[in-house]
mmCIF file with all atom_site columns, C-alpha atoms in Angstrom:
data_model
loop_
_atom_site.group_PDB
_atom_site.id
_atom_site.type_symbol
_atom_site.label_atom_id
_atom_site.label_alt_id
_atom_site.label_comp_id
_atom_site.label_asym_id
_atom_site.label_entity_id
_atom_site.label_seq_id
_atom_site.pdbx_PDB_ins_code
_atom_site.Cartn_x
_atom_site.Cartn_y
_atom_site.Cartn_z
_atom_site.occupancy
_atom_site.B_iso_or_equiv
_atom_site.pdbx_formal_charge
_atom_site.auth_seq_id
_atom_site.auth_comp_id
_atom_site.auth_asym_id
_atom_site.auth_atom_id
_atom_site.pdbx_PDB_model_num
ATOM 1   C CA . MET A 1 1   ? -20.204 281.143 -1.984 1.00 49.00 ? 1   MET A CA 1
ATOM 2   C CA . ALA A 1 2   ? -23.130 279.695 0.015  1.00 62.00 ? 2   ALA A CA 1
ATOM 3   C CA . LYS A 1 3   ? -20.829 278.734 2.900  1.00 64.00 ? 3   LYS A CA 1
ATOM 4   C CA . LYS A 1 4   ? -19.718 282.336 3.307  1.00 68.00 ? 4   LYS A CA 1
ATOM 5   C CA . ASN A 1 5   ? -23.351 283.500 3.496  1.00 85.00 ? 5   ASN A CA 1
ATOM 6   C CA . VAL A 1 6   ? -24.180 280.845 6.089  1.00 87.00 ? 6   VAL A CA 1
ATOM 7   C CA . GLY A 1 7   ? -21.200 281.886 8.196  1.00 87.00 ? 7   GLY A CA 1
ATOM 8   C CA . ASN A 1 8   ? -22.212 285.536 8.014  1.00 89.00 ? 8   ASN A CA 1
ATOM 9   C CA . GLU A 1 9   ? -25.782 284.664 8.938  1.00 89.00 ? 9   GLU A CA 1
ATOM 10  C CA . ILE A 1 10  ? -24.658 282.612 11.961 1.00 90.00 ? 10  ILE A CA 1
ATOM 11  C CA . THR A 1 11  ? -22.373 285.434 13.090 1.00 91.00 ? 11  THR A CA 1
ATOM 12  C CA . ARG A 1 12  ? -25.189 287.971 12.705 1.00 91.00 ? 12  ARG A CA 1
ATOM 13  C CA . TYR A 1 13  ? -27.626 285.804 14.682 1.00 89.00 ? 13  TYR A CA 1
ATOM 14  C CA . LEU A 1 14  ? -25.134 285.106 17.488 1.00 90.00 ? 14  LEU A CA 1
ATOM 15  C CA . THR A 1 15  ? -24.267 288.800 17.760 1.00 92.00 ? 15  THR A CA 1
ATOM 16  C CA . ALA A 1 16  ? -27.962 289.689 18.020 1.00 90.00 ? 16  ALA A CA 1
ATOM 17  C CA . TYR A 1 17  ? -28.454 286.921 20.607 1.00 90.00 ? 17  TYR A CA 1
ATOM 18  C CA . ILE A 1 18  ? -25.550 288.083 22.772 1.00 90.00 ? 18  ILE A CA 1
ATOM 19  C CA . ASN A 1 19  ? -26.542 291.745 22.552 1.00 91.00 ? 19  ASN A CA 1
ATOM 20  C CA . GLY A 1 20  ? -30.202 291.017 23.267 1.00 91.00 ? 20  GLY A CA 1
ATOM 21  C CA . VAL A 1 21  ? -29.525 288.854 26.305 1.00 91.00 ? 21  VAL A CA 1
ATOM 22  C CA . GLU A 1 22  ? -26.897 291.285 27.617 1.00 90.00 ? 22  GLU A CA 1
ATOM 23  C CA . ARG A 1 23  ? -29.232 294.302 27.293 1.00 92.00 ? 23  ARG A CA 1
ATOM 24  C CA . GLY A 1 24  ? -31.990 292.387 29.040 1.00 92.00 ? 24  GLY A CA 1
ATOM 25  C CA . MET A 1 25  ? -29.705 291.344 31.883 1.00 93.00 ? 25  MET A CA 1
ATOM 26  C CA . LEU A 1 26  ? -28.490 294.921 32.393 1.00 92.00 ? 26  LEU A CA 1
ATOM 27  C CA . SER A 1 27  ? -32.076 296.111 32.529 1.00 93.00 ? 27  SER A CA 1
ATOM 28  C CA . ALA A 1 28  ? -33.015 293.332 34.966 1.00 95.00 ? 28  ALA A CA 1
ATOM 29  C CA . ARG A 1 29  ? -30.082 294.205 37.246 1.00 95.00 ? 29  ARG A CA 1
ATOM 30  C CA . GLU A 1 30  ? -31.184 297.821 37.310 1.00 95.00 ? 30  GLU A CA 1
ATOM 31  C CA . SER A 1 31  ? -34.835 297.168 38.120 1.00 96.00 ? 31  SER A CA 1
ATOM 32  C CA . ILE A 1 32  ? -34.238 294.321 40.586 1.00 97.00 ? 32  ILE A CA 1
ATOM 33  C CA . SER A 1 33  ? -31.596 296.259 42.531 1.00 97.00 ? 33  SER A CA 1
ATOM 34  C CA . LYS A 1 34  ? -33.877 299.323 42.766 1.00 97.00 ? 34  LYS A CA 1
ATOM 35  C CA . GLU A 1 35  ? -36.709 297.082 43.955 1.00 98.00 ? 35  GLU A CA 1
ATOM 36  C CA . ALA A 1 36  ? -34.397 295.535 46.575 1.00 98.00 ? 36  ALA A CA 1
ATOM 37  C CA . VAL A 1 37  ? -33.496 298.987 47.924 1.00 97.00 ? 37  VAL A CA 1
ATOM 38  C CA . LYS A 1 38  ? -37.185 299.875 48.152 1.00 97.00 ? 38  LYS A CA 1
ATOM 39  C CA . LYS A 1 39  ? -37.970 296.661 50.049 1.00 97.00 ? 39  LYS A CA 1
ATOM 40  C CA . LEU A 1 40  ? -34.995 297.104 52.393 1.00 97.00 ? 40  LEU A CA 1
ATOM 41  C CA . ARG A 1 41  ? -36.189 300.601 53.225 1.00 96.00 ? 41  ARG A CA 1
ATOM 42  C CA . GLU A 1 42  ? -39.624 299.175 54.033 1.00 95.00 ? 42  GLU A CA 1
ATOM 43  C CA . LYS A 1 43  ? -38.386 296.205 56.094 1.00 94.00 ? 43  LYS A CA 1
ATOM 44  C CA . SER A 1 44  ? -35.455 297.793 57.942 1.00 94.00 ? 44  SER A CA 1
ATOM 45  C CA . PRO A 1 45  ? -35.785 298.522 61.673 1.00 92.00 ? 45  PRO A CA 1
ATOM 46  C CA . LYS A 1 46  ? -37.129 302.035 62.138 1.00 88.00 ? 46  LYS A CA 1
ATOM 47  C CA . LYS A 1 47  ? -35.787 303.155 65.518 1.00 84.00 ? 47  LYS A CA 1
ATOM 48  C CA . THR A 1 48  ? -34.363 306.440 64.208 1.00 75.00 ? 48  THR A CA 1
ATOM 49  C CA . GLY A 1 49  ? -35.120 306.153 60.497 1.00 83.00 ? 49  GLY A CA 1
ATOM 50  C CA . ASP A 1 50  ? -31.546 306.961 59.460 1.00 90.00 ? 50  ASP A CA 1
ATOM 51  C CA . TYR A 1 51  ? -30.655 303.309 58.935 1.00 94.00 ? 51  TYR A CA 1
ATOM 52  C CA . LYS A 1 52  ? -33.596 302.553 56.657 1.00 93.00 ? 52  LYS A CA 1
ATOM 53  C CA . LYS A 1 53  ? -32.961 305.704 54.588 1.00 94.00 ? 53  LYS A CA 1
ATOM 54  C CA . GLY A 1 54  ? -29.324 304.699 53.980 1.00 95.00 ? 54  GLY A CA 1
ATOM 55  C CA . TRP A 1 55  ? -29.949 301.921 51.437 1.00 97.00 ? 55  TRP A CA 1
ATOM 56  C CA . ARG A 1 56  ? -28.384 302.620 48.023 1.00 97.00 ? 56  ARG A CA 1
ATOM 57  C CA . VAL A 1 57  ? -27.409 300.908 44.776 1.00 97.00 ? 57  VAL A CA 1
ATOM 58  C CA . THR A 1 58  ? -23.875 301.373 43.476 1.00 96.00 ? 58  THR A CA 1
ATOM 59  C CA . THR A 1 59  ? -22.889 300.388 39.943 1.00 94.00 ? 59  THR A CA 1
ATOM 60  C CA . GLU A 1 60  ? -19.455 298.854 39.532 1.00 93.00 ? 60  GLU A CA 1
ATOM 61  C CA . LYS A 1 61  ? -17.510 297.706 36.491 1.00 89.00 ? 61  LYS A CA 1
ATOM 62  C CA . ARG A 1 62  ? -19.403 295.791 33.811 1.00 83.00 ? 62  ARG A CA 1
ATOM 63  C CA . GLY A 1 63  ? -22.773 296.788 35.275 1.00 82.00 ? 63  GLY A CA 1
ATOM 64  C CA . LYS A 1 64  ? -22.422 294.923 38.564 1.00 91.00 ? 64  LYS A CA 1
ATOM 65  C CA . LYS A 1 65  ? -24.909 296.273 41.120 1.00 94.00 ? 65  LYS A CA 1
ATOM 66  C CA . ILE A 1 66  ? -24.121 296.480 44.831 1.00 95.00 ? 66  ILE A CA 1
ATOM 67  C CA . VAL A 1 67  ? -26.960 297.126 47.283 1.00 97.00 ? 67  VAL A CA 1
ATOM 68  C CA . HIS A 1 68  ? -25.570 298.529 50.516 1.00 97.00 ? 68  HIS A CA 1
ATOM 69  C CA . ASN A 1 69  ? -26.319 300.826 53.419 1.00 97.00 ? 69  ASN A CA 1
ATOM 70  C CA . LYS A 1 70  ? -24.283 303.953 52.811 1.00 96.00 ? 70  LYS A CA 1
ATOM 71  C CA . THR A 1 71  ? -25.031 305.785 56.064 1.00 94.00 ? 71  THR A CA 1
ATOM 72  C CA . ASP A 1 72  ? -25.059 303.043 58.718 1.00 94.00 ? 72  ASP A CA 1
ATOM 73  C CA . TYR A 1 73  ? -23.209 300.119 57.147 1.00 93.00 ? 73  TYR A CA 1
ATOM 74  C CA . GLN A 1 74  ? -21.810 299.165 60.573 1.00 94.00 ? 74  GLN A CA 1
ATOM 75  C CA . LEU A 1 75  ? -25.301 298.244 61.760 1.00 94.00 ? 75  LEU A CA 1
ATOM 76  C CA . THR A 1 76  ? -26.199 295.800 58.993 1.00 95.00 ? 76  THR A CA 1
ATOM 77  C CA . HIS A 1 77  ? -24.451 292.809 60.559 1.00 96.00 ? 77  HIS A CA 1
ATOM 78  C CA . LEU A 1 78  ? -25.457 293.708 64.129 1.00 94.00 ? 78  LEU A CA 1
ATOM 79  C CA . LEU A 1 79  ? -29.123 294.063 63.239 1.00 95.00 ? 79  LEU A CA 1
ATOM 80  C CA . GLU A 1 80  ? -29.292 291.094 60.875 1.00 96.00 ? 80  GLU A CA 1
ATOM 81  C CA . PHE A 1 81  ? -27.639 288.618 63.268 1.00 96.00 ? 81  PHE A CA 1
ATOM 82  C CA . GLY A 1 82  ? -28.120 290.148 66.717 1.00 95.00 ? 82  GLY A CA 1
ATOM 83  C CA . HIS A 1 83  ? -25.304 291.022 69.090 1.00 94.00 ? 83  HIS A CA 1
ATOM 84  C CA . ALA A 1 84  ? -24.096 290.885 72.679 1.00 94.00 ? 84  ALA A CA 1
ATOM 85  C CA . ASN A 1 85  ? -24.987 293.758 75.006 1.00 93.00 ? 85  ASN A CA 1
ATOM 86  C CA . ALA A 1 86  ? -22.698 295.426 77.510 1.00 92.00 ? 86  ALA A CA 1
ATOM 87  C CA . ASN A 1 87  ? -24.770 293.981 80.397 1.00 90.00 ? 87  ASN A CA 1
ATOM 88  C CA . GLY A 1 88  ? -24.222 290.403 79.243 1.00 91.00 ? 88  GLY A CA 1
ATOM 89  C CA . GLY A 1 89  ? -27.511 289.917 77.410 1.00 93.00 ? 89  GLY A CA 1
ATOM 90  C CA . ARG A 1 90  ? -28.129 289.613 73.700 1.00 95.00 ? 90  ARG A CA 1
ATOM 91  C CA . THR A 1 91  ? -30.059 291.733 71.292 1.00 92.00 ? 91  THR A CA 1
ATOM 92  C CA . PRO A 1 92  ? -32.205 289.509 69.071 1.00 94.00 ? 92  PRO A CA 1
ATOM 93  C CA . ALA A 1 93  ? -31.627 289.395 65.335 1.00 95.00 ? 93  ALA A CA 1
ATOM 94  C CA . LYS A 1 94  ? -33.915 291.431 63.100 1.00 95.00 ? 94  LYS A CA 1
ATOM 95  C CA . VAL A 1 95  ? -33.592 289.500 59.872 1.00 96.00 ? 95  VAL A CA 1
ATOM 96  C CA . HIS A 1 96  ? -34.437 291.909 57.079 1.00 96.00 ? 96  HIS A CA 1
ATOM 97  C CA . ILE A 1 97  ? -31.570 291.697 54.560 1.00 97.00 ? 97  ILE A CA 1
ATOM 98  C CA . ARG A 1 98  ? -31.448 287.958 53.796 1.00 97.00 ? 98  ARG A CA 1
ATOM 99  C CA . PRO A 1 99  ? -35.070 287.608 52.581 1.00 97.00 ? 99  PRO A CA 1
ATOM 100 C CA . VAL A 1 100 ? -34.718 290.590 50.252 1.00 98.00 ? 100 VAL A CA 1
ATOM 101 C CA . ALA A 1 101 ? -31.367 289.329 48.925 1.00 97.00 ? 101 ALA A CA 1
ATOM 102 C CA . GLU A 1 102 ? -32.734 285.832 48.310 1.00 98.00 ? 102 GLU A CA 1
ATOM 103 C CA . GLU A 1 103 ? -35.768 287.225 46.504 1.00 98.00 ? 103 GLU A CA 1
ATOM 104 C CA . ALA A 1 104 ? -33.588 289.478 44.318 1.00 97.00 ? 104 ALA A CA 1
ATOM 105 C CA . VAL A 1 105 ? -31.288 286.593 43.351 1.00 97.00 ? 105 VAL A CA 1
ATOM 106 C CA . GLU A 1 106 ? -34.270 284.375 42.521 1.00 98.00 ? 106 GLU A CA 1
ATOM 107 C CA . LYS A 1 107 ? -35.839 287.091 40.353 1.00 97.00 ? 107 LYS A CA 1
ATOM 108 C CA . TYR A 1 108 ? -32.560 287.688 38.531 1.00 96.00 ? 108 TYR A CA 1
ATOM 109 C CA . ILE A 1 109 ? -32.105 283.987 37.810 1.00 96.00 ? 109 ILE A CA 1
ATOM 110 C CA . LYS A 1 110 ? -35.675 283.666 36.497 1.00 97.00 ? 110 LYS A CA 1
ATOM 111 C CA . GLU A 1 111 ? -35.331 286.769 34.336 1.00 95.00 ? 111 GLU A CA 1
ATOM 112 C CA . THR A 1 112 ? -32.014 285.540 32.902 1.00 94.00 ? 112 THR A CA 1
ATOM 113 C CA . GLU A 1 113 ? -33.553 282.165 32.085 1.00 94.00 ? 113 GLU A CA 1
ATOM 114 C CA . ARG A 1 114 ? -36.533 283.916 30.466 1.00 93.00 ? 114 ARG A CA 1
ATOM 115 C CA . LEU A 1 115 ? -34.224 286.039 28.320 1.00 92.00 ? 115 LEU A CA 1
ATOM 116 C CA . ILE A 1 116 ? -32.236 283.016 27.177 1.00 91.00 ? 116 ILE A CA 1
ATOM 117 C CA . ARG A 1 117 ? -35.428 281.099 26.299 1.00 90.00 ? 117 ARG A CA 1
ATOM 118 C CA . LYS A 1 118 ? -36.746 284.144 24.431 1.00 84.00 ? 118 LYS A CA 1
ATOM 119 C CA . TRP A 1 119 ? -33.677 284.194 22.192 1.00 71.00 ? 119 TRP A CA 1
ATOM 120 C CA . HIS A 1 120 ? -33.320 280.420 21.952 1.00 67.00 ? 120 HIS A CA 1
#
């Protein structure tokens, strides 16, 4: 009889652990992706303003968040890495995506580790 109770208790604890960590990770994804959009809007080149206003978060299956530029997606690579001009010169890179992406990944990793330690 005691073994059955122990098994139920382990199952209950593991279910609470999984649900708690999963809820925390979903919340972290939401807040970190919104923060990334805000920072990209601040750091994006502002020649016309359309590009910087185009940053969005899209939610895919299983809560996956995609941060992208909805209005001027064609410019992201050209601005981030620079490009050749018609006259033979080069436009310098305006690195603004990579630092925000790296910061978001680092924050997500730290928050996930914090959640796991909290439930451990």
